[in-house]
Amino acid sequence: MVPNFVPLYAVVIVLFSLLYFSFASIPFLFVRLDIPEVAQLFRGLFNAYFRMVAVTALVVTAAFAASGRPGFMAGMLLLAAGALVLRRGTLARIDAQQHACQAGDDRAMRRLRMVHWGSMTANFLVVASVCSGVPYIL
């Protein structure tokens, strides 16, 4: 068995990766996403976010497995799997909308903004669910 503070610190690491996206995605609300450099940074943010969440969630899964907490372990494993699955779909949607925007589709920018807002909302819900489980870890 590992000490009780190890899973708590592990959850803090996951929360850091989730909150990083929350703060890093805000500046993209104030710039046009059809500028090539901004579009590249935007896609890179999502790519890094999903990978970072998957890796940190897998580390936390191992911490919960070592501490004998299968419920939390399953939750973090689900978060890691979800990040890996959603990464492919979200990046494909971003690429499709960026290509449509470059081709002259006027509605593509709105759809790209909807991907952005939807991702920020989903991230907020994940942060809230992870935070709501913290009292049960102690």
mmCIF file of C-alpha atoms in Angstrom:
data_model
loop_
_atom_site.group_PDB
_atom_site.id
_atom_site.type_symbol
_atom_site.label_atom_id
_atom_site.label_comp_id
_atom_site.label_asym_id
_atom_site.label_seq_id
_atom_site.Cartn_x
_atom_site.Cartn_y
_atom_site.Cartn_z
ATOM 1 C CA MET A 1 0.000 0.000 0.000
ATOM 2 C CA VAL A 2 1.120 3.518 -0.756
ATOM 3 C CA PRO A 3 0.534 6.460 1.588
ATOM 4 C CA ASN A 4 -2.708 8.398 1.201
ATOM 5 C CA PHE A 5 -0.991 11.521 -0.074
ATOM 6 C CA VAL A 6 0.286 9.791 -3.235
ATOM 7 C CA PRO A 7 -3.131 9.451 -4.935
ATOM 8 C CA LEU A 8 -4.004 12.980 -3.856
ATOM 9 C CA TYR A 9 -0.833 14.369 -5.425
ATOM 10 C CA ALA A 10 -1.521 12.308 -8.515
ATOM 11 C CA VAL A 11 -4.975 13.864 -8.876
ATOM 12 C CA VAL A 12 -3.400 17.301 -8.534
ATOM 13 C CA ILE A 13 -1.201 16.437 -11.512
ATOM 14 C CA VAL A 14 -4.264 15.528 -13.602
ATOM 15 C CA LEU A 15 -6.017 18.698 -12.493
ATOM 16 C CA PHE A 16 -2.971 20.695 -13.573
ATOM 17 C CA SER A 17 -3.158 19.259 -17.094
ATOM 18 C CA LEU A 18 -6.907 19.922 -17.264
ATOM 19 C CA LEU A 19 -6.616 23.463 -15.929
ATOM 20 C CA TYR A 20 -3.729 24.180 -18.284
ATOM 21 C CA PHE A 21 -6.096 23.710 -21.221
ATOM 22 C CA SER A 22 -8.716 25.899 -19.564
ATOM 23 C CA PHE A 23 -6.313 28.806 -19.317
ATOM 24 C CA ALA A 24 -4.399 28.193 -22.551
ATOM 25 C CA SER A 25 -7.554 28.052 -24.672
ATOM 26 C CA ILE A 26 -8.932 31.420 -23.531
ATOM 27 C CA PRO A 27 -6.665 33.587 -25.761
ATOM 28 C CA PHE A 28 -7.988 31.772 -28.832
ATOM 29 C CA LEU A 29 -11.394 33.323 -28.135
ATOM 30 C CA PHE A 30 -9.971 36.740 -29.022
ATOM 31 C CA VAL A 31 -8.154 35.983 -32.271
ATOM 32 C CA ARG A 32 -9.219 34.902 -35.714
ATOM 33 C CA LEU A 33 -8.652 31.205 -36.263
ATOM 34 C CA ASP A 34 -8.220 31.517 -40.022
ATOM 35 C CA ILE A 35 -4.716 33.007 -39.692
ATOM 36 C CA PRO A 36 -2.332 30.126 -40.563
ATOM 37 C CA GLU A 37 -0.033 30.606 -37.564
ATOM 38 C CA VAL A 38 -2.957 30.836 -35.153
ATOM 39 C CA ALA A 39 -4.602 27.801 -36.731
ATOM 40 C CA GLN A 40 -1.396 25.819 -36.289
ATOM 41 C CA LEU A 41 -1.124 26.848 -32.633
ATOM 42 C CA PHE A 42 -4.814 26.060 -32.089
ATOM 43 C CA ARG A 43 -4.446 22.543 -33.454
ATOM 44 C CA GLY A 44 -1.221 22.064 -31.519
ATOM 45 C CA LEU A 45 -2.940 23.065 -28.277
ATOM 46 C CA PHE A 46 -5.580 20.384 -28.728
ATOM 47 C CA ASN A 47 -3.020 17.782 -29.746
ATOM 48 C CA ALA A 48 -0.859 18.499 -26.686
ATOM 49 C CA TYR A 49 -3.884 18.663 -24.393
ATOM 50 C CA PHE A 50 -5.237 15.236 -25.286
ATOM 51 C CA ARG A 51 -1.814 13.615 -25.071
ATOM 52 C CA MET A 52 -0.999 15.281 -21.761
ATOM 53 C CA VAL A 53 -4.335 14.281 -20.212
ATOM 54 C CA ALA A 54 -3.965 10.695 -21.422
ATOM 55 C CA VAL A 55 -0.452 10.322 -20.015
ATOM 56 C CA THR A 56 -1.203 11.955 -16.680
ATOM 57 C CA ALA A 57 -4.430 9.978 -16.292
ATOM 58 C CA LEU A 58 -2.502 6.748 -16.896
ATOM 59 C CA VAL A 59 0.018 7.742 -14.221
ATOM 60 C CA VAL A 60 -2.833 8.453 -11.811
ATOM 61 C CA THR A 61 -4.426 5.124 -12.744
ATOM 62 C CA ALA A 62 -1.236 3.398 -11.619
ATOM 63 C CA ALA A 63 -1.222 5.404 -8.374
ATOM 64 C CA PHE A 64 -4.803 4.386 -7.609
ATOM 65 C CA ALA A 65 -4.060 0.778 -8.509
ATOM 66 C CA ALA A 66 -1.118 0.769 -6.113
ATOM 67 C CA SER A 67 -3.244 2.312 -3.366
ATOM 68 C CA GLY A 68 -6.011 -0.285 -3.761
ATOM 69 C CA ARG A 69 -8.777 2.035 -4.970
ATOM 70 C CA PRO A 70 -10.348 0.328 -7.974
ATOM 71 C CA GLY A 71 -13.210 2.817 -8.384
ATOM 72 C CA PHE A 72 -10.899 5.781 -8.792
ATOM 73 C CA MET A 73 -8.572 3.671 -10.898
ATOM 74 C CA ALA A 74 -11.423 2.880 -13.289
ATOM 75 C CA GLY A 75 -12.391 6.551 -13.477
ATOM 76 C CA MET A 76 -8.888 7.663 -14.367
ATOM 77 C CA LEU A 77 -8.508 4.841 -16.866
ATOM 78 C CA LEU A 78 -11.755 5.994 -18.465
ATOM 79 C CA LEU A 79 -10.408 9.552 -18.609
ATOM 80 C CA ALA A 80 -7.212 8.341 -20.302
ATOM 81 C CA ALA A 81 -9.120 6.210 -22.805
ATOM 82 C CA GLY A 82 -11.548 9.039 -23.495
ATOM 83 C CA ALA A 83 -8.716 11.467 -24.155
ATOM 84 C CA LEU A 84 -7.104 9.075 -26.625
ATOM 85 C CA VAL A 85 -10.369 8.395 -28.450
ATOM 86 C CA LEU A 86 -11.522 12.012 -28.527
ATOM 87 C CA ARG A 87 -8.127 13.216 -29.718
ATOM 88 C CA ARG A 88 -8.495 11.619 -33.111
ATOM 89 C CA GLY A 89 -12.050 12.853 -33.668
ATOM 90 C CA THR A 90 -11.444 16.376 -32.425
ATOM 91 C CA LEU A 91 -8.286 16.862 -34.460
ATOM 92 C CA ALA A 92 -10.086 15.545 -37.545
ATOM 93 C CA ARG A 93 -12.910 18.054 -36.990
ATOM 94 C CA ILE A 94 -10.421 20.881 -36.506
ATOM 95 C CA ASP A 95 -8.539 19.918 -39.678
ATOM 96 C CA ALA A 96 -11.763 19.660 -41.693
ATOM 97 C CA GLN A 97 -12.980 23.072 -40.559
ATOM 98 C CA GLN A 98 -9.602 24.707 -41.139
ATOM 99 C CA HIS A 99 -9.468 23.288 -44.680
ATOM 100 C CA ALA A 100 -13.052 24.409 -45.310
ATOM 101 C CA CYS A 101 -12.186 27.877 -44.051
ATOM 102 C CA GLN A 102 -9.199 28.065 -46.393
ATOM 103 C CA ALA A 103 -11.445 26.927 -49.254
ATOM 104 C CA GLY A 104 -13.763 29.873 -48.623
ATOM 105 C CA ASP A 105 -16.563 28.307 -46.574
ATOM 106 C CA ASP A 106 -18.008 31.175 -44.540
ATOM 107 C CA ARG A 107 -19.612 28.879 -41.956
ATOM 108 C CA ALA A 108 -16.431 26.915 -41.244
ATOM 109 C CA MET A 109 -15.163 29.526 -38.792
ATOM 110 C CA ARG A 110 -18.394 29.277 -36.792
ATOM 111 C CA ARG A 111 -18.154 25.477 -36.725
ATOM 112 C CA LEU A 112 -14.528 25.739 -35.596
ATOM 113 C CA ARG A 113 -15.591 28.086 -32.809
ATOM 114 C CA MET A 114 -18.242 25.564 -31.782
ATOM 115 C CA VAL A 115 -15.552 22.878 -31.523
ATOM 116 C CA HIS A 116 -13.560 25.268 -29.351
ATOM 117 C CA TRP A 117 -16.476 26.182 -27.078
ATOM 118 C CA GLY A 118 -17.635 22.566 -26.869
ATOM 119 C CA SER A 119 -14.158 21.421 -25.877
ATOM 120 C CA MET A 120 -13.882 24.113 -23.237
ATOM 121 C CA THR A 121 -17.281 23.139 -21.818
ATOM 122 C CA ALA A 122 -16.386 19.446 -21.780
ATOM 123 C CA ASN A 123 -13.085 20.238 -20.071
ATOM 124 C CA PHE A 124 -14.908 22.267 -17.419
ATOM 125 C CA LEU A 125 -17.210 19.313 -16.735
ATOM 126 C CA VAL A 126 -14.242 16.940 -16.408
ATOM 127 C CA VAL A 127 -12.501 19.353 -14.016
ATOM 128 C CA ALA A 128 -15.678 19.592 -11.945
ATOM 129 C CA SER A 129 -16.067 15.814 -11.788
ATOM 130 C CA VAL A 130 -12.432 15.245 -10.795
ATOM 131 C CA CYS A 131 -12.645 17.988 -8.158
ATOM 132 C CA SER A 132 -15.843 16.508 -6.757
ATOM 133 C CA GLY A 133 -14.041 13.217 -6.132
ATOM 134 C CA VAL A 134 -11.121 14.754 -4.219
ATOM 135 C CA PRO A 135 -12.844 14.641 -0.785
ATOM 136 C CA TYR A 136 -13.361 10.904 -1.173
ATOM 137 C CA ILE A 137 -9.678 10.298 -1.777
ATOM 138 C CA LEU A 138 -8.703 11.489 1.670
#
